[in-house]
Amino acid sequence: MITFSQATLAELSIHRIGNKLQDEFYVLSDQSMHLEDEMLKQLLLQYFLSPYEKVNEIYRFMHPNNDLNLNEVYHFAADIFADGAVFHDNSKKLATYLFEISNHPKIKSGELYVAYFENVQIEGDLHDAIGIFKSETKESYLTVYPEQGGFGLKYEQEAININKLDKGCLIFNTEKEEGYKVAVIDQTNRSTEAVYWKDEFLKLKIRNDNYNQTQNVLGVYKSFVTEKLDDDFEISRTDKIDLLNKSMKYFKEKETFDMDEFANEVIANKEGIESFKSYKKNYEEEFDSPIADNFDISDAAVKKQAKTYKSILKLDKNFHIYIHGNKELIEKGFDDDRSMNFYKVYFRDEQ
């Protein structure tokens, strides 16, 4: 968990980054900003840090050659943490490096903010942190002001909405040898051209903690049930939903995950258990993301994954059936006279 109730903004540099492929340029400021307005500082803290209060995933810097010093952002951040006097010079190096990799035609130009924060809390501890943020989306704002006899209106175009941070990362000055603790925001990461922020610019890997382990098991199991089971077994849609419901029930009721216990209680079928363990092993090898057989369950990860677990039978465009409990109370059949499938549902009380 990340909070900023005790945080202060110690230094800020702003640069302009264009799209290299579009023959745009970058503009570097001569020096960092001198901020005296306390209200402006508070607005900047809200803009930069408030989105991270809902972030649970923590990353680390990495490099394909396994040498952290070859990771440019890691190198510049380490320099800043070692000597605050080089903050602005390294912010310019970060801006230049980001410009060099901004070579996809759909990458938007925008301002790059490099900030130094003191006393940002992550996982219960206070640390200094370097923030790197990019604003790409601009909006228009109206301002109403009093004038003689009534009110006047004015507007400002190409303004920044402080409630919408486009891209950002927070690098915490802790666990340097492992690649620091890094939190990331990327509101445009749904599109393929936006992966440059996390994968090309920052070069990050997920930290393999309880949150990530919980999220991975639930994600892998969901993919196994919805995509793999049909290849190995003849299984109905209601049976799939029942398997998903059982897995979510297990994670909500248990404090720790045990692979054998989970397999026996949830899957409860020898062939199915072997198929799931094989599927999990293939995932670990393909994504280089090992999943432990035992770990403490993260409630935050369960809550997030629960939103993606669907217990719905969609029947043509007429009906949706939500299945939350005993699948034995629903039966599937076929009506020869109508040449249509049907479901029979048993219940005691109508609510």
XYZ file of C-alpha atoms in Angstrom:
351
model
C 0.000 0.000 0.000
C 1.251 3.473 -0.931
C 0.220 6.632 0.944
C 1.506 10.200 0.816
C 0.028 11.949 3.872
C 3.556 12.758 5.110
C 5.140 13.281 1.692
C 6.772 16.477 0.493
C 7.850 17.527 -2.991
C 11.532 18.433 -2.701
C 12.465 19.089 -6.346
C 10.804 19.092 -9.766
C 12.113 19.336 -13.321
C 9.894 19.592 -16.413
C 10.846 18.805 -20.023
C 8.945 18.433 -23.295
C 9.151 15.153 -25.211
C 8.115 14.863 -28.859
C 7.738 11.804 -31.076
C 11.052 11.075 -32.761
C 9.441 9.098 -35.575
C 7.201 12.080 -36.383
C 10.240 14.393 -36.628
C 9.251 16.153 -33.418
C 11.842 17.423 -30.965
C 12.471 17.491 -27.253
C 12.973 20.596 -25.142
C 15.021 20.461 -21.944
C 14.696 23.037 -19.191
C 17.840 24.771 -17.972
C 17.151 24.156 -14.297
C 14.654 22.596 -11.933
C 11.615 24.590 -10.817
C 11.573 26.785 -7.733
C 8.164 26.226 -6.121
C 7.040 28.586 -3.362
C 3.244 28.324 -3.710
C 2.130 25.761 -1.096
C -1.247 25.251 -2.784
C 0.514 24.407 -6.053
C 2.737 21.922 -4.223
C -0.314 20.212 -2.740
C -2.027 20.045 -6.141
C 1.098 18.498 -7.637
C 1.263 15.929 -4.830
C -2.339 15.004 -5.557
C -1.706 14.817 -9.307
C 1.468 12.763 -9.032
C 0.817 10.512 -6.029
C -2.917 9.973 -5.440
C -3.296 7.413 -8.295
C -0.847 5.125 -6.471
C -3.110 4.681 -3.450
C -4.972 1.999 -5.446
C -1.838 0.312 -6.815
C -0.918 -3.095 -5.383
C 1.525 -4.491 -7.944
C 5.144 -3.687 -7.161
C 7.833 -4.089 -9.824
C 11.619 -4.149 -9.956
C 14.036 -2.911 -12.583
C 15.649 -5.568 -14.735
C 17.770 -5.944 -17.853
C 17.811 -8.820 -20.359
C 21.545 -9.286 -19.704
C 20.911 -9.576 -15.948
C 23.098 -6.529 -15.280
C 20.996 -3.873 -13.530
C 23.522 -1.156 -14.303
C 22.674 -1.545 -18.010
C 19.120 -0.421 -17.252
C 19.219 3.290 -18.047
C 16.439 4.434 -15.698
C 17.851 2.348 -12.832
C 21.298 3.875 -13.439
C 20.032 7.491 -13.471
C 17.838 6.904 -10.399
C 20.753 5.376 -8.469
C 22.864 8.447 -9.287
C 20.155 10.762 -7.960
C 19.698 8.790 -4.733
C 23.483 8.826 -4.206
C 23.870 12.571 -4.831
C 20.898 14.948 -4.903
C 23.016 17.622 -6.600
C 22.842 15.691 -9.896
C 19.027 15.550 -9.862
C 18.369 17.986 -12.703
C 21.209 16.732 -14.921
C 19.885 13.197 -14.613
C 16.334 14.356 -15.277
C 17.597 15.676 -18.631
C 19.254 12.336 -19.339
C 15.967 10.575 -18.574
C 14.125 12.919 -20.940
C 16.657 12.386 -23.733
C 16.502 8.621 -23.301
C 12.673 8.614 -23.393
C 12.775 10.675 -26.592
C 15.145 8.164 -28.208
C 12.718 5.286 -27.681
C 9.595 7.290 -28.606
C 9.650 5.892 -32.117
C 6.175 4.445 -32.580
C 3.884 6.647 -34.721
C 1.080 6.594 -32.146
C 3.134 7.659 -29.144
C 1.868 11.070 -28.064
C 4.085 14.023 -27.279
C 3.817 15.622 -23.860
C 5.512 17.025 -20.793
C 7.862 14.861 -18.748
C 8.007 15.581 -15.023
C 10.834 14.238 -12.893
C 10.190 14.766 -9.190
C 11.977 14.004 -5.935
C 9.720 13.184 -2.974
C 10.544 12.723 0.671
C 8.598 10.507 3.109
C 6.368 8.518 0.780
C 5.018 5.459 2.552
C 5.090 2.035 0.909
C 4.169 -1.142 2.766
C 4.372 0.633 6.116
C 7.799 2.263 5.678
C 8.760 5.826 4.741
C 11.223 6.301 1.882
C 12.435 8.969 -0.485
C 11.178 8.359 -3.996
C 11.842 9.547 -7.525
C 8.778 10.089 -9.664
C 8.800 10.081 -13.469
C 5.523 11.201 -15.043
C 4.322 12.033 -18.533
C 1.208 14.047 -19.371
C -0.186 13.404 -22.835
C -3.923 14.156 -22.620
C -4.970 17.804 -22.586
C -8.435 19.203 -21.845
C -10.265 22.538 -21.969
C -11.457 24.239 -18.780
C -13.962 27.004 -18.085
C -13.470 29.529 -15.289
C -16.303 31.652 -13.904
C -15.274 34.916 -12.271
C -17.215 37.868 -10.812
C -17.318 41.148 -12.633
C -19.352 44.332 -12.335
C -23.052 43.529 -12.579
C -22.629 39.749 -12.750
C -20.129 37.147 -13.864
C -17.726 36.540 -16.686
C -16.406 33.414 -18.385
C -12.995 32.514 -19.693
C -11.441 29.292 -20.868
C -8.080 27.633 -21.078
C -7.242 25.115 -23.768
C -4.581 22.385 -23.607
C -4.798 22.258 -19.810
C -3.990 19.261 -17.603
C -6.596 17.484 -15.496
C -4.883 16.767 -12.160
C -7.243 13.826 -11.591
C -5.970 11.989 -14.678
C -2.329 10.927 -14.644
C -1.452 9.407 -18.024
C 1.831 7.673 -17.260
C 4.039 7.519 -14.216
C 6.357 5.507 -12.045
C 7.572 5.836 -8.466
C 11.041 4.512 -7.644
C 11.531 3.992 -3.906
C 14.975 4.271 -2.360
C 14.970 0.768 -0.893
C 16.167 -2.685 -1.964
C 18.576 -1.248 -4.521
C 20.406 -4.534 -5.092
C 17.150 -6.237 -6.098
C 16.167 -3.436 -8.498
C 14.348 -1.066 -6.103
C 10.611 -1.093 -5.417
C 8.814 0.480 -8.390
C 5.113 1.300 -8.780
C 3.695 2.055 -12.227
C 0.720 3.886 -13.723
C -0.089 3.617 -17.433
C -3.596 4.645 -18.444
C -2.907 3.921 -22.132
C -1.373 0.496 -21.621
C -4.345 -1.145 -23.331
C -2.874 -0.333 -26.749
C 0.122 -2.084 -28.233
C 2.031 1.126 -28.936
C 1.987 2.076 -25.248
C 4.093 -0.842 -23.964
C 7.136 1.342 -24.560
C 6.596 2.958 -21.139
C 6.886 -0.126 -18.934
C 8.773 -2.541 -21.156
C 11.095 -0.380 -23.260
C 11.640 2.746 -21.166
C 11.519 1.370 -17.622
C 12.306 -2.338 -18.284
C 10.434 -3.806 -15.329
C 9.565 -7.220 -13.979
C 6.856 -7.948 -11.441
C 8.029 -8.571 -7.889
C 7.215 -12.157 -6.938
C 5.375 -11.453 -3.663
C 2.154 -12.819 -2.132
C 0.014 -10.385 -4.124
C 1.533 -11.486 -7.395
C 1.495 -15.189 -6.437
C -2.200 -14.996 -5.546
C -3.040 -13.114 -8.709
C -1.045 -15.521 -10.869
C -2.650 -18.683 -9.474
C -6.155 -17.287 -9.880
C -5.350 -16.068 -13.391
C -3.737 -19.337 -14.463
C -6.573 -21.400 -12.981
C -9.207 -19.268 -14.705
C -7.435 -19.687 -18.060
C -7.130 -23.429 -17.420
C -10.867 -23.788 -16.744
C -12.107 -21.529 -19.533
C -9.605 -22.411 -22.265
C -7.785 -25.686 -21.557
C -10.370 -28.033 -20.015
C -12.312 -28.426 -23.254
C -9.206 -29.846 -24.929
C -8.832 -32.668 -22.396
C -12.322 -33.316 -21.054
C -15.988 -33.119 -21.999
C -17.286 -30.519 -19.575
C -20.424 -28.388 -19.442
C -20.556 -24.648 -18.987
C -22.237 -25.075 -15.585
C -19.416 -27.389 -14.448
C -16.868 -24.735 -15.490
C -18.695 -22.068 -13.511
C -18.842 -24.422 -10.523
C -15.068 -24.944 -10.694
C -14.493 -21.185 -10.815
C -16.857 -20.602 -7.893
C -15.105 -23.280 -5.825
C -11.700 -21.724 -6.468
C -12.877 -18.260 -5.475
C -14.514 -19.699 -2.345
C -11.205 -21.390 -1.446
C -9.219 -18.141 -1.760
C -11.786 -16.109 0.177
C -11.949 -18.560 3.082
C -8.284 -19.594 3.411
C -5.391 -17.554 4.753
C -2.680 -19.587 3.007
C -2.538 -21.375 -0.336
C -1.448 -25.004 -0.555
C -1.264 -26.450 -4.068
C -2.182 -30.035 -3.154
C -4.987 -28.929 -0.852
C -6.348 -26.569 -3.501
C -6.226 -29.254 -6.198
C -7.946 -31.872 -4.037
C -10.650 -29.555 -2.679
C -11.430 -27.581 -5.828
C -10.663 -29.823 -8.818
C -11.148 -33.135 -6.988
C -10.350 -35.253 -10.036
C -7.029 -37.051 -10.547
C -6.818 -36.452 -14.306
C -7.977 -32.865 -13.906
C -5.370 -32.216 -11.201
C -2.562 -33.553 -13.390
C -3.800 -31.466 -16.318
C -3.860 -28.287 -14.176
C -0.360 -28.860 -12.759
C 0.968 -29.419 -16.286
C -0.777 -26.227 -17.474
C 0.696 -24.283 -14.529
C 4.193 -25.619 -15.272
C 3.946 -24.521 -18.920
C 2.874 -21.037 -17.784
C 5.838 -20.761 -15.392
C 8.291 -21.742 -18.129
C 6.754 -19.552 -20.841
C 6.564 -16.390 -18.735
C 9.546 -17.114 -16.451
C 7.241 -16.576 -13.487
C 7.468 -19.406 -10.924
C 4.459 -19.951 -8.651
C 5.175 -21.349 -5.189
C 3.248 -24.371 -3.901
C 2.632 -22.535 -0.610
C 2.170 -18.827 0.129
C 0.032 -16.419 2.154
C -3.077 -15.364 0.253
C -3.398 -11.650 -0.570
C -6.937 -10.376 0.034
C -6.326 -7.409 -2.296
C -5.401 -9.743 -5.161
C -8.449 -11.954 -4.502
C -10.708 -8.907 -4.558
C -9.239 -7.758 -7.864
C -9.462 -11.165 -9.543
C -13.025 -11.708 -8.280
C -14.144 -8.963 -10.656
C -12.996 -11.050 -13.625
C -14.500 -14.335 -12.455
C -17.833 -14.572 -14.242
C -20.581 -16.907 -12.968
C -22.995 -16.153 -15.797
C -24.706 -18.390 -18.319
C -25.628 -16.257 -21.327
C -28.516 -17.836 -23.235
C -28.969 -16.324 -26.684
C -30.054 -12.690 -26.204
C -32.962 -13.521 -23.912
C -31.608 -14.675 -20.562
C -28.635 -14.484 -18.222
C -28.434 -17.020 -15.378
C -26.142 -16.207 -12.460
C -24.826 -19.323 -10.709
C -23.466 -18.680 -7.220
C -24.094 -21.944 -5.374
C -25.028 -25.596 -5.824
C -24.819 -26.539 -9.504
C -26.953 -29.635 -8.794
C -29.979 -27.312 -8.644
C -29.735 -26.538 -12.360
C -30.296 -29.103 -15.111
C -29.772 -28.864 -18.842
C -32.058 -30.562 -21.352
C -33.301 -30.525 -24.943
C -36.896 -29.959 -26.081
C -37.560 -32.073 -29.196
C -40.792 -30.251 -30.067
C -39.087 -26.846 -30.129
C -35.646 -28.132 -31.140
C -34.133 -25.953 -28.421
C -31.976 -26.401 -25.348
C -33.380 -25.530 -21.920
C -32.295 -25.221 -18.305
C -34.415 -26.325 -15.348
C -33.708 -24.410 -12.126
C -34.801 -25.590 -8.642
C -35.408 -23.124 -5.796
C -37.445 -22.732 -2.611
C -38.163 -19.020 -2.319
C -38.525 -16.270 -4.899
C -36.900 -13.002 -3.853
